[in-house]
Amino acid sequence: MAQFWTDSSLSLALQADLTTPSTLAAGAFVPILGDTPKVAFNTPVNELELMVGQVGAAAERIVGARSGTLTFSVPLQGFKSGYDPTAENPGGAPAQVGGAEVIPPWFILLANAVGCNIEALAGATLADQNTNFWRGTFLSNSVYGAGKVTEAGTDSTNIQGDAGEGAAHKAGQFLAAAVSASVAPWVGFIKTKVVDLMTAFEAARAATANYDDNAANIYGTATAWQSDDQPRYLTAYWTGPNTKACYILSGLVCESFKISLDAAETPVIEFTFKFYDYSMDKTKGGLVAPDTYVRTPQIVGNKSGVLMFNTAVKCGLEAVSLEWKAQLRETKCHYAAQGISAVAIIKPRVTISFSIPHDADNDVVYSDAGVAGNTGSHYLQSSLELGTTHSLGIYLGPAVGKCLGVSLPASIVTQVPSIGDRDGLQAYTVTMEATSYSGDETDTAETSSNSPLDAICKFGLA
Protein backbone atom coordinates (compact mmCIF):
# COMPACT_ATOMS: atom_id res chain seq x y z
CA MET A 1 0.00 0.00 0.00
CA ALA A 2 1.30 3.45 -0.94
CA GLN A 3 2.42 5.74 1.87
CA PHE A 4 1.56 9.24 0.79
CA TRP A 5 3.15 12.42 2.13
CA THR A 6 0.40 14.33 3.96
CA ASP A 7 1.47 16.19 7.11
CA SER A 8 4.91 17.77 7.42
CA SER A 9 7.52 18.81 9.96
CA LEU A 10 10.38 21.25 9.43
CA SER A 11 13.45 21.04 11.70
CA LEU A 12 16.64 23.09 11.54
CA ALA A 13 20.21 22.86 12.83
CA LEU A 14 23.55 24.57 12.29
CA GLN A 15 26.00 23.28 9.72
CA ALA A 16 29.73 23.90 9.76
CA ASP A 17 30.01 25.56 6.34
CA LEU A 18 27.92 26.17 3.25
CA THR A 19 28.69 22.92 1.46
CA THR A 20 28.55 20.37 4.31
CA PRO A 21 25.06 19.34 5.50
CA SER A 22 24.77 19.18 9.27
CA THR A 23 26.06 15.93 10.76
CA LEU A 24 24.30 16.51 14.08
CA ALA A 25 21.95 13.88 15.48
CA ALA A 26 18.28 14.26 14.65
CA GLY A 27 17.60 15.27 18.24
CA ALA A 28 19.74 18.39 17.77
CA PHE A 29 17.43 19.65 15.02
CA VAL A 30 14.84 22.12 16.32
CA PRO A 31 11.30 21.76 14.93
CA ILE A 32 9.47 24.91 13.87
CA LEU A 33 5.82 25.59 14.69
CA GLY A 34 4.86 27.13 11.36
CA ASP A 35 2.65 26.51 8.37
CA THR A 36 3.47 23.80 5.83
CA PRO A 37 6.68 24.94 4.12
CA LYS A 38 6.69 25.91 0.47
CA VAL A 39 9.71 24.35 -1.21
CA ALA A 40 10.81 25.19 -4.73
CA PHE A 41 13.66 23.24 -6.29
CA ASN A 42 15.83 25.10 -8.77
CA THR A 43 17.99 23.07 -11.12
CA PRO A 44 18.84 25.05 -14.27
CA VAL A 45 17.92 23.09 -17.39
CA ASN A 46 19.07 24.22 -20.84
CA GLU A 47 17.75 22.69 -24.03
CA LEU A 48 20.09 22.40 -26.99
CA GLU A 49 18.93 21.38 -30.44
CA LEU A 50 21.12 18.29 -30.42
CA MET A 51 20.97 16.06 -33.48
CA VAL A 52 19.60 12.92 -31.84
CA GLY A 53 18.98 11.14 -35.13
CA GLN A 54 15.24 10.49 -34.95
CA VAL A 55 12.20 12.59 -35.84
CA GLY A 56 10.25 13.75 -32.78
CA ALA A 57 12.75 12.46 -30.22
CA ALA A 58 13.36 14.81 -27.31
CA ALA A 59 16.72 16.46 -27.20
CA GLU A 60 18.91 15.93 -24.17
CA ARG A 61 18.95 18.65 -21.54
CA ILE A 62 22.05 20.23 -20.07
CA VAL A 63 21.55 20.35 -16.29
CA GLY A 64 23.14 22.77 -13.79
CA ALA A 65 23.69 22.76 -10.03
CA ARG A 66 20.96 22.20 -7.46
CA SER A 67 19.51 24.96 -5.27
CA GLY A 68 16.08 26.18 -4.22
CA THR A 69 13.97 28.30 -1.90
CA LEU A 70 12.17 27.50 1.33
CA THR A 71 9.33 29.69 2.63
CA PHE A 72 7.30 29.28 5.80
CA SER A 73 5.29 31.47 8.20
CA VAL A 74 5.24 31.48 12.00
CA PRO A 75 2.72 33.25 14.26
CA LEU A 76 4.93 35.21 16.65
CA GLN A 77 5.59 33.66 20.04
CA GLY A 78 6.86 34.91 23.36
CA PHE A 79 8.92 32.89 25.82
CA LYS A 80 8.39 29.20 26.56
CA SER A 81 5.18 27.91 28.07
CA GLY A 82 5.62 27.69 31.84
CA TYR A 83 8.43 30.26 31.79
CA ASP A 84 9.56 31.10 35.32
CA PRO A 85 11.32 34.48 35.16
CA THR A 86 12.67 34.05 38.69
CA ALA A 87 14.43 30.76 37.88
CA GLU A 88 15.57 31.04 34.25
CA ASN A 89 16.73 33.83 31.97
CA PRO A 90 16.81 34.41 28.20
CA GLY A 91 20.12 33.11 26.90
CA GLY A 92 20.60 30.85 29.92
CA ALA A 93 19.96 27.17 30.42
CA PRO A 94 16.32 26.23 31.02
CA ALA A 95 15.30 25.54 34.61
CA GLN A 96 14.33 21.99 33.70
CA VAL A 97 17.18 19.82 32.41
CA GLY A 98 16.38 18.92 28.81
CA GLY A 99 13.42 21.31 28.80
CA ALA A 100 12.52 23.86 26.15
CA GLU A 101 14.79 26.85 25.69
CA VAL A 102 13.39 30.16 26.93
CA ILE A 103 13.64 32.03 23.59
CA PRO A 104 11.40 30.83 20.72
CA PRO A 105 13.04 29.49 17.53
CA TRP A 106 11.55 32.16 15.24
CA PHE A 107 13.41 34.87 17.18
CA ILE A 108 16.69 32.98 16.82
CA LEU A 109 16.16 32.68 13.05
CA LEU A 110 15.42 36.40 12.82
CA ALA A 111 18.51 37.27 14.87
CA ASN A 112 20.71 35.03 12.72
CA ALA A 113 19.32 36.57 9.53
CA VAL A 114 20.18 40.12 10.59
CA GLY A 115 23.68 39.05 11.69
CA CYS A 116 22.98 39.87 15.32
CA ASN A 117 26.42 39.46 16.94
CA ILE A 118 26.42 35.89 15.58
CA GLU A 119 30.20 35.81 15.29
CA ALA A 120 30.27 35.79 19.11
CA LEU A 121 28.56 32.38 19.14
CA ALA A 122 30.73 30.13 21.31
CA GLY A 123 31.26 26.37 21.39
CA ALA A 124 34.16 23.95 21.01
CA THR A 125 32.14 21.67 18.71
CA LEU A 126 29.32 22.09 16.23
CA ALA A 127 26.99 20.43 18.76
CA ASP A 128 27.96 22.98 21.43
CA GLN A 129 27.50 25.84 18.98
CA ASN A 130 24.11 24.48 17.94
CA THR A 131 22.97 24.34 21.57
CA ASN A 132 24.14 27.90 22.19
CA PHE A 133 22.59 29.06 18.93
CA TRP A 134 19.07 27.92 19.82
CA ARG A 135 19.60 29.17 23.38
CA GLY A 136 20.31 32.63 22.00
CA THR A 137 23.57 33.22 23.85
CA PHE A 138 24.75 35.61 21.13
CA LEU A 139 21.79 37.98 21.66
CA SER A 140 21.83 40.95 24.02
CA ASN A 141 20.17 39.28 27.01
CA SER A 142 19.35 40.69 30.43
CA VAL A 143 18.59 38.84 33.65
CA TYR A 144 15.97 38.97 36.37
CA GLY A 145 16.49 41.40 39.22
CA ALA A 146 14.18 40.99 42.23
CA GLY A 147 13.01 44.34 43.59
CA LYS A 148 15.67 46.19 41.60
CA VAL A 149 13.50 49.22 40.71
CA THR A 150 13.85 52.39 42.77
CA GLU A 151 10.55 54.26 42.91
CA ALA A 152 12.14 57.71 43.08
CA GLY A 153 13.16 58.69 39.56
CA THR A 154 11.04 56.01 37.86
CA ASP A 155 8.29 57.14 35.46
CA SER A 156 6.91 56.31 32.01
CA THR A 157 10.24 57.03 30.30
CA ASN A 158 12.73 56.17 33.04
CA ILE A 159 13.59 53.17 35.15
CA GLN A 160 15.79 54.04 38.09
CA GLY A 161 17.54 50.87 39.11
CA ASP A 162 18.98 50.06 42.50
CA ALA A 163 22.70 50.61 43.00
CA GLY A 164 24.65 48.44 40.56
CA GLU A 165 21.65 47.46 38.40
CA GLY A 166 22.78 49.61 35.47
CA ALA A 167 25.84 47.40 34.95
CA ALA A 168 23.51 44.51 34.07
CA HIS A 169 22.09 46.35 31.05
CA LYS A 170 23.24 47.92 27.80
CA ALA A 171 22.09 50.90 25.79
CA GLY A 172 19.77 49.79 23.00
CA GLN A 173 18.60 46.78 24.99
CA PHE A 174 14.94 45.87 25.58
CA LEU A 175 13.91 46.48 29.20
CA ALA A 176 10.91 45.27 31.22
CA ALA A 177 9.86 46.16 34.77
CA ALA A 178 6.77 45.33 36.84
CA VAL A 179 5.64 44.55 40.36
CA SER A 180 4.83 40.99 39.23
CA ALA A 181 5.03 38.83 36.12
CA SER A 182 1.25 38.72 35.76
CA VAL A 183 0.65 42.45 35.08
CA ALA A 184 1.44 44.55 32.02
CA PRO A 185 5.07 45.64 32.46
CA TRP A 186 6.90 48.82 31.58
CA VAL A 187 8.70 47.93 28.33
CA GLY A 188 10.98 49.92 26.07
CA PHE A 189 14.38 50.11 24.43
CA ILE A 190 17.06 51.85 26.46
CA LYS A 191 18.15 55.05 24.72
CA THR A 192 20.34 56.45 27.49
CA LYS A 193 22.04 54.68 30.38
CA VAL A 194 23.74 56.75 33.08
CA VAL A 195 24.91 54.66 36.04
CA ASP A 196 21.65 53.03 37.20
CA LEU A 197 19.18 55.31 35.39
CA MET A 198 17.82 53.87 32.15
CA THR A 199 15.79 56.11 29.86
CA ALA A 200 13.61 54.66 27.11
CA PHE A 201 13.50 55.83 23.51
CA GLU A 202 9.70 56.00 23.76
CA ALA A 203 7.44 56.27 26.80
CA ALA A 204 5.95 53.03 28.11
CA ARG A 205 2.17 52.54 28.28
CA ALA A 206 1.84 50.30 31.36
CA ALA A 207 -0.06 51.63 34.36
CA THR A 208 2.19 53.50 36.79
CA ALA A 209 1.19 51.20 39.64
CA ASN A 210 2.64 48.27 37.70
CA TYR A 211 6.25 49.49 37.89
CA ASP A 212 6.55 52.69 39.94
CA ASP A 213 7.23 50.85 43.17
CA ASN A 214 10.34 49.97 45.19
CA ALA A 215 9.18 46.35 45.12
CA ALA A 216 9.03 46.25 41.29
CA ASN A 217 11.27 43.73 39.56
CA ILE A 218 13.34 43.98 36.39
CA TYR A 219 12.72 40.99 34.15
CA GLY A 220 14.93 39.13 31.72
CA THR A 221 14.79 40.22 28.08
CA ALA A 222 16.24 39.20 24.72
CA THR A 223 17.22 41.78 22.10
CA ALA A 224 18.14 41.18 18.45
CA TRP A 225 19.47 43.89 16.18
CA GLN A 226 20.87 44.54 12.73
CA SER A 227 24.65 44.25 12.85
CA ASP A 228 27.45 43.66 10.35
CA ASP A 229 28.03 39.99 11.25
CA GLN A 230 27.39 37.27 8.68
CA PRO A 231 24.70 34.66 9.48
CA ARG A 232 25.44 30.99 10.15
CA TYR A 233 24.36 28.41 7.57
CA LEU A 234 21.58 25.96 8.42
CA THR A 235 20.40 22.50 7.38
CA ALA A 236 16.68 21.72 7.25
CA TYR A 237 14.97 18.36 7.51
CA TRP A 238 11.62 18.60 5.74
CA THR A 239 9.89 15.40 6.76
CA GLY A 240 6.62 13.59 6.25
CA PRO A 241 4.68 11.19 8.47
CA ASN A 242 6.84 8.12 7.86
CA THR A 243 10.53 7.29 8.06
CA LYS A 244 11.03 7.29 4.28
CA ALA A 245 9.75 10.83 3.73
CA CYS A 246 12.62 13.29 4.23
CA TYR A 247 14.24 15.97 2.14
CA ILE A 248 17.54 17.39 3.38
CA LEU A 249 17.92 21.04 2.39
CA SER A 250 21.40 22.34 3.13
CA GLY A 251 23.22 25.64 3.04
CA LEU A 252 20.19 27.66 4.10
CA VAL A 253 20.65 31.44 4.09
CA CYS A 254 17.78 33.82 4.84
CA GLU A 255 17.01 36.12 1.90
CA SER A 256 14.15 37.97 3.57
CA PHE A 257 11.54 37.97 6.27
CA LYS A 258 8.34 39.97 6.59
CA ILE A 259 6.34 40.64 9.77
CA SER A 260 2.69 41.69 9.67
CA LEU A 261 2.02 44.28 12.36
CA ASP A 262 -1.59 45.35 11.86
CA ALA A 263 -3.77 46.46 14.75
CA ALA A 264 -6.15 43.82 16.17
CA GLU A 265 -4.21 40.97 14.54
CA THR A 266 -1.68 38.44 15.81
CA PRO A 267 1.71 39.26 14.23
CA VAL A 268 3.03 36.67 11.77
CA ILE A 269 6.53 36.40 10.32
CA GLU A 270 7.24 34.86 6.91
CA PHE A 271 10.79 33.65 6.24
CA THR A 272 12.28 33.02 2.81
CA PHE A 273 15.53 31.04 2.68
CA LYS A 274 17.71 30.03 -0.24
CA PHE A 275 19.38 26.63 -0.01
CA TYR A 276 22.31 25.41 -2.07
CA ASP A 277 21.82 21.64 -2.18
CA TYR A 278 19.09 19.09 -1.56
CA SER A 279 18.74 15.34 -1.38
CA MET A 280 16.41 12.66 -0.06
CA ASP A 281 17.06 10.36 2.89
CA LYS A 282 14.74 7.38 3.45
CA THR A 283 15.90 6.93 7.06
CA LYS A 284 15.31 10.37 8.62
CA GLY A 285 11.58 10.96 8.08
CA GLY A 286 8.77 11.20 10.61
CA LEU A 287 6.86 14.01 12.27
CA VAL A 288 8.34 15.92 15.21
CA ALA A 289 6.36 17.92 17.80
CA PRO A 290 7.77 21.41 18.46
CA ASP A 291 8.23 22.77 21.96
CA THR A 292 5.41 25.01 23.13
CA TYR A 293 5.74 28.77 23.49
CA VAL A 294 3.28 31.44 24.54
CA ARG A 295 1.53 32.91 21.51
CA THR A 296 2.05 36.64 21.00
CA PRO A 297 -1.39 38.24 21.47
CA GLN A 298 -3.22 40.50 19.06
CA ILE A 299 -1.92 44.06 18.86
CA VAL A 300 -4.71 45.76 20.79
CA GLY A 301 -4.87 48.22 23.65
CA ASN A 302 -6.24 45.61 26.03
CA LYS A 303 -2.97 43.73 25.54
CA SER A 304 -0.90 46.92 25.98
CA GLY A 305 -0.49 47.22 22.23
CA VAL A 306 0.63 50.58 20.84
CA LEU A 307 2.21 52.05 17.72
CA MET A 308 4.46 55.07 18.24
CA PHE A 309 5.25 57.39 15.33
CA ASN A 310 7.89 60.02 16.08
CA THR A 311 7.71 58.88 19.75
CA ALA A 312 3.97 59.71 20.04
CA VAL A 313 0.98 57.37 19.97
CA LYS A 314 -0.37 57.24 16.40
CA CYS A 315 -3.70 55.86 15.23
CA GLY A 316 -5.07 55.25 11.74
CA LEU A 317 -2.25 53.12 10.33
CA GLU A 318 -3.27 50.02 8.38
CA ALA A 319 -1.46 47.40 6.27
CA VAL A 320 1.56 47.79 8.57
CA SER A 321 4.41 45.44 7.78
CA LEU A 322 8.15 45.28 8.37
CA GLU A 323 10.39 43.57 5.83
CA TRP A 324 14.08 42.72 6.05
CA LYS A 325 15.71 41.84 2.75
CA ALA A 326 19.29 41.35 1.60
CA GLN A 327 21.27 40.46 -1.49
CA LEU A 328 23.27 37.22 -1.52
CA ARG A 329 26.81 37.42 -2.86
CA GLU A 330 27.97 33.97 -3.94
CA THR A 331 31.58 32.82 -4.15
CA LYS A 332 31.97 30.49 -7.11
CA CYS A 333 34.24 27.48 -6.68
CA HIS A 334 34.74 24.55 -9.06
CA TYR A 335 35.69 22.34 -6.12
CA ALA A 336 32.57 23.08 -4.06
CA ALA A 337 29.75 20.53 -3.97
CA GLN A 338 27.35 22.66 -6.04
CA GLY A 339 29.91 25.10 -7.42
CA ILE A 340 29.52 27.70 -4.66
CA SER A 341 31.77 27.67 -1.61
CA ALA A 342 30.37 30.59 0.42
CA VAL A 343 27.54 33.09 0.50
CA ALA A 344 27.65 36.54 2.08
CA ILE A 345 24.81 38.88 2.99
CA ILE A 346 25.25 42.32 1.43
CA LYS A 347 23.09 45.45 1.41
CA PRO A 348 20.52 44.38 4.02
CA ARG A 349 17.58 46.76 4.15
CA VAL A 350 14.78 47.13 6.68
CA THR A 351 11.55 48.51 5.20
CA ILE A 352 8.39 49.54 7.02
CA SER A 353 5.24 50.15 4.98
CA PHE A 354 1.74 51.28 5.92
CA SER A 355 -1.24 53.33 4.83
CA ILE A 356 -2.40 56.37 6.79
CA PRO A 357 -5.45 58.59 6.20
CA HIS A 358 -5.16 62.27 5.35
CA ASP A 359 -5.90 64.35 8.46
CA ALA A 360 -6.62 67.95 7.49
CA ASP A 361 -6.38 69.23 11.07
CA ASN A 362 -3.11 67.53 12.04
CA ASP A 363 -1.12 66.86 8.85
CA VAL A 364 1.57 69.54 8.67
CA VAL A 365 2.43 71.36 5.44
CA TYR A 366 6.05 72.44 4.88
CA SER A 367 7.68 74.91 2.54
CA ASP A 368 10.65 73.90 0.41
CA ALA A 369 12.83 75.17 3.24
CA GLY A 370 11.14 72.86 5.72
CA VAL A 371 9.16 75.60 7.46
CA ALA A 372 5.63 74.73 8.58
CA GLY A 373 2.86 76.86 7.10
CA ASN A 374 -0.32 76.85 5.04
CA THR A 375 1.16 76.21 1.61
CA GLY A 376 3.75 73.77 0.36
CA SER A 377 4.15 70.01 0.58
CA HIS A 378 2.36 67.48 2.76
CA TYR A 379 4.74 66.37 5.52
CA LEU A 380 5.25 62.92 3.93
CA GLN A 381 6.15 64.42 0.54
CA SER A 382 8.37 66.94 2.30
CA SER A 383 10.07 64.10 4.18
CA LEU A 384 10.93 62.39 0.90
CA GLU A 385 12.37 65.57 -0.61
CA LEU A 386 14.24 66.81 2.47
CA GLY A 387 15.35 63.44 3.86
CA THR A 388 13.54 63.97 7.16
CA THR A 389 13.86 61.03 9.54
CA HIS A 390 10.97 59.48 11.45
CA SER A 391 10.93 56.93 14.25
CA LEU A 392 8.50 54.06 14.55
CA GLY A 393 7.98 51.69 17.45
CA ILE A 394 5.48 48.93 18.11
CA TYR A 395 5.02 47.45 21.58
CA LEU A 396 2.83 44.70 22.92
CA GLY A 397 2.47 42.57 26.01
CA PRO A 398 -0.06 42.05 28.78
CA ALA A 399 2.39 40.17 31.02
CA VAL A 400 5.99 39.02 31.27
CA GLY A 401 6.72 36.25 28.77
CA LYS A 402 4.34 37.73 26.19
CA CYS A 403 5.99 41.08 25.43
CA LEU A 404 7.21 42.18 22.01
CA GLY A 405 9.01 45.35 20.96
CA VAL A 406 10.10 46.59 17.53
CA SER A 407 11.96 49.87 17.08
CA LEU A 408 13.21 51.75 14.03
CA PRO A 409 14.69 54.88 15.63
CA ALA A 410 15.38 56.64 12.31
CA SER A 411 13.63 55.94 9.01
CA ILE A 412 13.40 57.88 5.77
CA VAL A 413 10.62 57.94 3.19
CA THR A 414 11.99 56.21 0.09
CA GLN A 415 9.09 56.38 -2.37
CA VAL A 416 6.60 59.05 -3.37
CA PRO A 417 3.66 58.65 -0.96
CA SER A 418 0.72 57.70 -3.16
CA ILE A 419 -2.81 58.78 -2.25
CA GLY A 420 -6.00 56.85 -2.91
CA ASP A 421 -9.31 55.69 -1.49
CA ARG A 422 -9.24 53.50 1.63
CA ASP A 423 -12.73 52.57 2.74
CA GLY A 424 -14.09 55.96 1.72
CA LEU A 425 -11.13 57.96 3.07
CA GLN A 426 -8.22 59.43 1.18
CA ALA A 427 -5.12 57.73 2.54
CA TYR A 428 -1.42 57.71 1.77
CA THR A 429 0.59 54.57 1.11
CA VAL A 430 4.01 55.07 2.67
CA THR A 431 7.28 53.16 2.40
CA MET A 432 10.19 53.92 4.71
CA GLU A 433 13.61 52.37 5.24
CA ALA A 434 15.69 52.31 8.40
CA THR A 435 18.66 54.64 8.08
CA SER A 436 21.72 55.55 10.13
CA TYR A 437 21.16 56.37 13.78
CA SER A 438 23.51 57.47 16.56
CA GLY A 439 21.23 58.73 19.34
CA ASP A 440 21.87 56.11 22.02
CA GLU A 441 24.15 56.98 24.93
CA THR A 442 25.92 54.88 27.53
CA ASP A 443 28.44 55.29 30.31
CA THR A 444 29.80 51.75 30.09
CA ALA A 445 31.87 49.78 27.62
CA GLU A 446 29.33 48.39 25.15
CA THR A 447 29.78 49.26 21.48
CA SER A 448 27.65 49.02 18.35
CA SER A 449 29.53 45.84 17.38
CA ASN A 450 28.64 43.84 20.52
CA SER A 451 25.34 45.42 21.61
CA PRO A 452 22.19 47.08 20.21
CA LEU A 453 23.74 50.51 20.84
CA ASP A 454 22.77 52.76 17.88
CA ALA A 455 21.28 49.83 15.93
CA ILE A 456 19.07 50.89 13.02
CA CYS A 457 16.50 48.23 13.90
CA LYS A 458 15.86 46.43 17.18
CA PHE A 459 13.59 43.54 18.17
CA GLY A 460 12.87 42.64 21.79
CA LEU A 461 11.13 39.93 23.81
CA ALA A 462 10.36 39.98 27.51
CSV table of N, CA, C and O in Angstrom, one decimal, residues 232-280:
chain,number,residue,atom,x,y,z
A,232,ARG,N,25.0,32.4,10.2
A,232,ARG,CA,25.4,31.0,10.2
A,232,ARG,C,24.5,30.2,9.2
A,232,ARG,O,23.3,30.4,9.1
A,233,TYR,N,25.1,29.2,8.5
A,233,TYR,CA,24.4,28.4,7.6
A,233,TYR,C,23.6,27.3,8.3
A,233,TYR,O,24.0,26.9,9.4
A,234,LEU,N,22.5,26.9,7.8
A,234,LEU,CA,21.6,26.0,8.4
A,234,LEU,C,21.3,24.8,7.5
A,234,LEU,O,21.3,24.9,6.3
A,235,THR,N,20.9,23.7,8.1
A,235,THR,CA,20.4,22.5,7.4
A,235,THR,C,19.0,22.3,7.9
A,235,THR,O,18.7,22.4,9.0
A,236,ALA,N,18.1,22.0,6.9
A,236,ALA,CA,16.7,21.7,7.3
A,236,ALA,C,16.3,20.3,6.9
A,236,ALA,O,16.7,19.8,5.9
A,237,TYR,N,15.6,19.6,7.8
A,237,TYR,CA,15.0,18.4,7.5
A,237,TYR,C,13.5,18.7,7.3
A,237,TYR,O,12.8,19.1,8.2
A,238,TRP,N,13.0,18.5,6.1
A,238,TRP,CA,11.6,18.6,5.7
A,238,TRP,C,11.1,17.2,5.7
A,238,TRP,O,11.5,16.4,4.7
A,239,THR,N,10.3,16.8,6.6
A,239,THR,CA,9.9,15.4,6.8
A,239,THR,C,8.4,15.2,6.7
A,239,THR,O,7.6,16.1,7.0
A,240,GLY,N,8.0,14.0,6.3
A,240,GLY,CA,6.6,13.6,6.2
A,240,GLY,C,6.3,12.6,7.4
A,240,GLY,O,7.1,12.4,8.3
A,241,PRO,N,5.1,12.0,7.3
A,241,PRO,CA,4.7,11.2,8.5
A,241,PRO,C,5.3,9.8,8.6
A,241,PRO,O,5.0,9.1,9.5
A,242,ASN,N,6.2,9.4,7.7
A,242,ASN,CA,6.8,8.1,7.9
A,242,ASN,C,8.3,8.3,7.7
A,242,ASN,O,8.8,9.3,7.2
A,243,THR,N,9.1,7.2,8.0
A,243,THR,CA,10.5,7.3,8.1
A,243,THR,C,11.1,7.6,6.7
A,243,THR,O,12.2,8.2,6.6
A,244,LYS,N,10.5,7.2,5.6
A,244,LYS,CA,11.0,7.3,4.3
A,244,LYS,C,10.8,8.7,3.7
A,244,LYS,O,11.3,8.9,2.6
A,245,ALA,N,10.1,9.5,4.3
A,245,ALA,CA,9.7,10.8,3.7
A,245,ALA,C,10.6,11.9,4.4
A,245,ALA,O,10.3,12.4,5.4
A,246,CYS,N,11.7,12.2,3.7
A,246,CYS,CA,12.6,13.3,4.2
A,246,CYS,C,13.4,13.9,3.1
A,246,CYS,O,14.1,13.2,2.3
A,247,TYR,N,13.3,15.2,3.0
A,247,TYR,CA,14.2,16.0,2.1
A,247,TYR,C,15.2,16.7,3.0
A,247,TYR,O,14.8,17.3,4.1
A,248,ILE,N,16.5,16.6,2.7
A,248,ILE,CA,17.5,17.4,3.4
A,248,ILE,C,17.9,18.6,2.5
A,248,ILE,O,18.3,18.5,1.4
A,249,LEU,N,17.6,19.8,3.1
A,249,LEU,CA,17.9,21.0,2.4
A,249,LEU,C,19.1,21.7,3.1
A,249,LEU,O,19.0,22.0,4.3
A,250,SER,N,20.2,21.9,2.4
A,250,SER,CA,21.4,22.3,3.1
A,250,SER,C,21.9,23.7,2.6
A,250,SER,O,21.6,24.1,1.5
A,251,GLY,N,22.7,24.3,3.4
A,251,GLY,CA,23.2,25.6,3.0
A,251,GLY,C,22.2,26.7,3.1
A,251,GLY,O,22.2,27.7,2.2
A,252,LEU,N,21.3,26.7,4.0
A,252,LEU,CA,20.2,27.7,4.1
A,252,LEU,C,20.7,29.0,4.5
A,252,LEU,O,21.5,29.1,5.5
A,253,VAL,N,20.3,30.1,3.8
A,253,VAL,CA,20.6,31.4,4.1
A,253,VAL,C,19.4,32.2,3.9
A,253,VAL,O,18.7,32.1,2.9
A,254,CYS,N,19.0,33.0,4.9
A,254,CYS,CA,17.8,33.8,4.8
A,254,CYS,C,18.0,35.0,3.8
A,254,CYS,O,18.9,35.8,4.0
A,255,GLU,N,17.0,35.0,2.9
A,255,GLU,CA,17.0,36.1,1.9
A,255,GLU,C,16.1,37.3,2.4
A,255,GLU,O,16.4,38.4,2.1
A,256,SER,N,15.1,36.9,3.1
A,256,SER,CA,14.2,38.0,3.6
A,256,SER,C,13.2,37.4,4.6
A,256,SER,O,13.0,36.2,4.7
A,257,PHE,N,12.7,38.3,5.4
A,257,PHE,CA,11.5,38.0,6.3
A,257,PHE,C,10.6,39.2,6.3
A,257,PHE,O,11.0,40.3,6.1
A,258,LYS,N,9.4,38.9,6.6
A,258,LYS,CA,8.3,40.0,6.6
A,258,LYS,C,7.4,39.7,7.8
A,258,LYS,O,6.9,38.6,7.9
A,259,ILE,N,7.2,40.8,8.6
A,259,ILE,CA,6.3,40.6,9.8
A,259,ILE,C,5.1,41.5,9.6
A,259,ILE,O,5.2,42.7,9.3
A,260,SER,N,3.9,40.9,9.7
A,260,SER,CA,2.7,41.7,9.7
A,260,SER,C,2.5,42.3,11.0
A,260,SER,O,2.6,41.6,12.1
A,261,LEU,N,2.1,43.6,11.1
A,261,LEU,CA,2.0,44.3,12.4
A,261,LEU,C,0.7,45.1,12.4
A,261,LEU,O,0.7,46.2,13.0
A,262,ASP,N,-0.3,44.6,11.9
A,262,ASP,CA,-1.6,45.3,11.9
A,262,ASP,C,-2.3,45.3,13.2
A,262,ASP,O,-2.1,44.4,14.0
A,263,ALA,N,-3.0,46.4,13.5
A,263,ALA,CA,-3.8,46.5,14.7
A,263,ALA,C,-4.8,45.4,14.8
A,263,ALA,O,-5.4,45.0,13.7
A,264,ALA,N,-5.1,44.8,15.9
A,264,ALA,CA,-6.2,43.8,16.2
A,264,ALA,C,-5.8,42.5,15.6
A,264,ALA,O,-6.7,41.6,15.6
A,265,GLU,N,-4.6,42.3,15.1
A,265,GLU,CA,-4.2,41.0,14.5
A,265,GLU,C,-3.0,40.4,15.3
A,265,GLU,O,-2.1,41.2,15.8
A,266,THR,N,-2.9,39.1,15.3
A,266,THR,CA,-1.7,38.4,15.8
A,266,THR,C,-0.5,38.6,14.8
A,266,THR,O,-0.7,38.2,13.6
A,267,PRO,N,0.6,39.1,15.2
A,267,PRO,CA,1.7,39.3,14.2
A,267,PRO,C,2.2,37.9,13.7
A,267,PRO,O,2.2,36.9,14.4
A,268,VAL,N,2.5,37.9,12.4
A,268,VAL,CA,3.0,36.7,11.8
A,268,VAL,C,4.3,37.0,11.0
A,268,VAL,O,4.3,38.1,10.4
A,269,ILE,N,5.3,36.2,11.1
A,269,ILE,CA,6.5,36.4,10.3
A,269,ILE,C,6.6,35.3,9.2
A,269,ILE,O,6.4,34.2,9.5
A,270,GLU,N,7.0,35.8,8.0
A,270,GLU,CA,7.2,34.9,6.9
A,270,GLU,C,8.7,34.9,6.5
A,270,GLU,O,9.2,36.0,6.2
A,271,PHE,N,9.4,33.8,6.6
A,271,PHE,CA,10.8,33.6,6.2
A,271,PHE,C,10.9,33.1,4.8
A,271,PHE,O,10.2,32.2,4.4
A,272,THR,N,11.9,33.6,4.1
A,272,THR,CA,12.3,33.0,2.8
A,272,THR,C,13.8,32.7,2.8
A,272,THR,O,14.6,33.7,3.0
A,273,PHE,N,14.1,31.5,2.7
A,273,PHE,CA,15.5,31.0,2.7
A,273,PHE,C,15.9,30.5,1.3
A,273,PHE,O,15.1,30.0,0.6
A,274,LYS,N,17.2,30.7,0.9
A,274,LYS,CA,17.7,30.0,-0.2
A,274,LYS,C,18.6,28.9,0.3
A,274,LYS,O,19.3,29.1,1.3
A,275,PHE,N,18.5,27.7,-0.4
A,275,PHE,CA,19.4,26.6,0.0
A,275,PHE,C,20.2,26.2,-1.2
A,275,PHE,O,19.8,26.5,-2.4
A,276,TYR,N,21.3,25.6,-1.0
A,276,TYR,CA,22.3,25.4,-2.1
A,276,TYR,C,22.6,23.9,-2.4
A,276,TYR,O,23.4,23.6,-3.2
A,277,ASP,N,21.8,23.1,-1.8
A,277,ASP,CA,21.8,21.6,-2.2
A,277,ASP,C,20.6,21.0,-1.5
A,277,ASP,O,20.1,21.5,-0.6
A,278,TYR,N,20.2,19.9,-2.1
A,278,TYR,CA,19.1,19.1,-1.6
A,278,TYR,C,19.2,17.6,-2.0
A,278,TYR,O,19.8,17.3,-3.0
A,279,SER,N,18.7,16.8,-1.1
A,279,SER,CA,18.7,15.3,-1.4
A,279,SER,C,17.6,14.7,-0.6
A,279,SER,O,17.0,15.3,0.3
A,280,MET,N,17.4,13.4,-0.8
A,280,MET,CA,16.4,12.7,-0.1
A,280,MET,C,17.1,11.7,0.8
A,280,MET,O,18.2,11.2,0.5
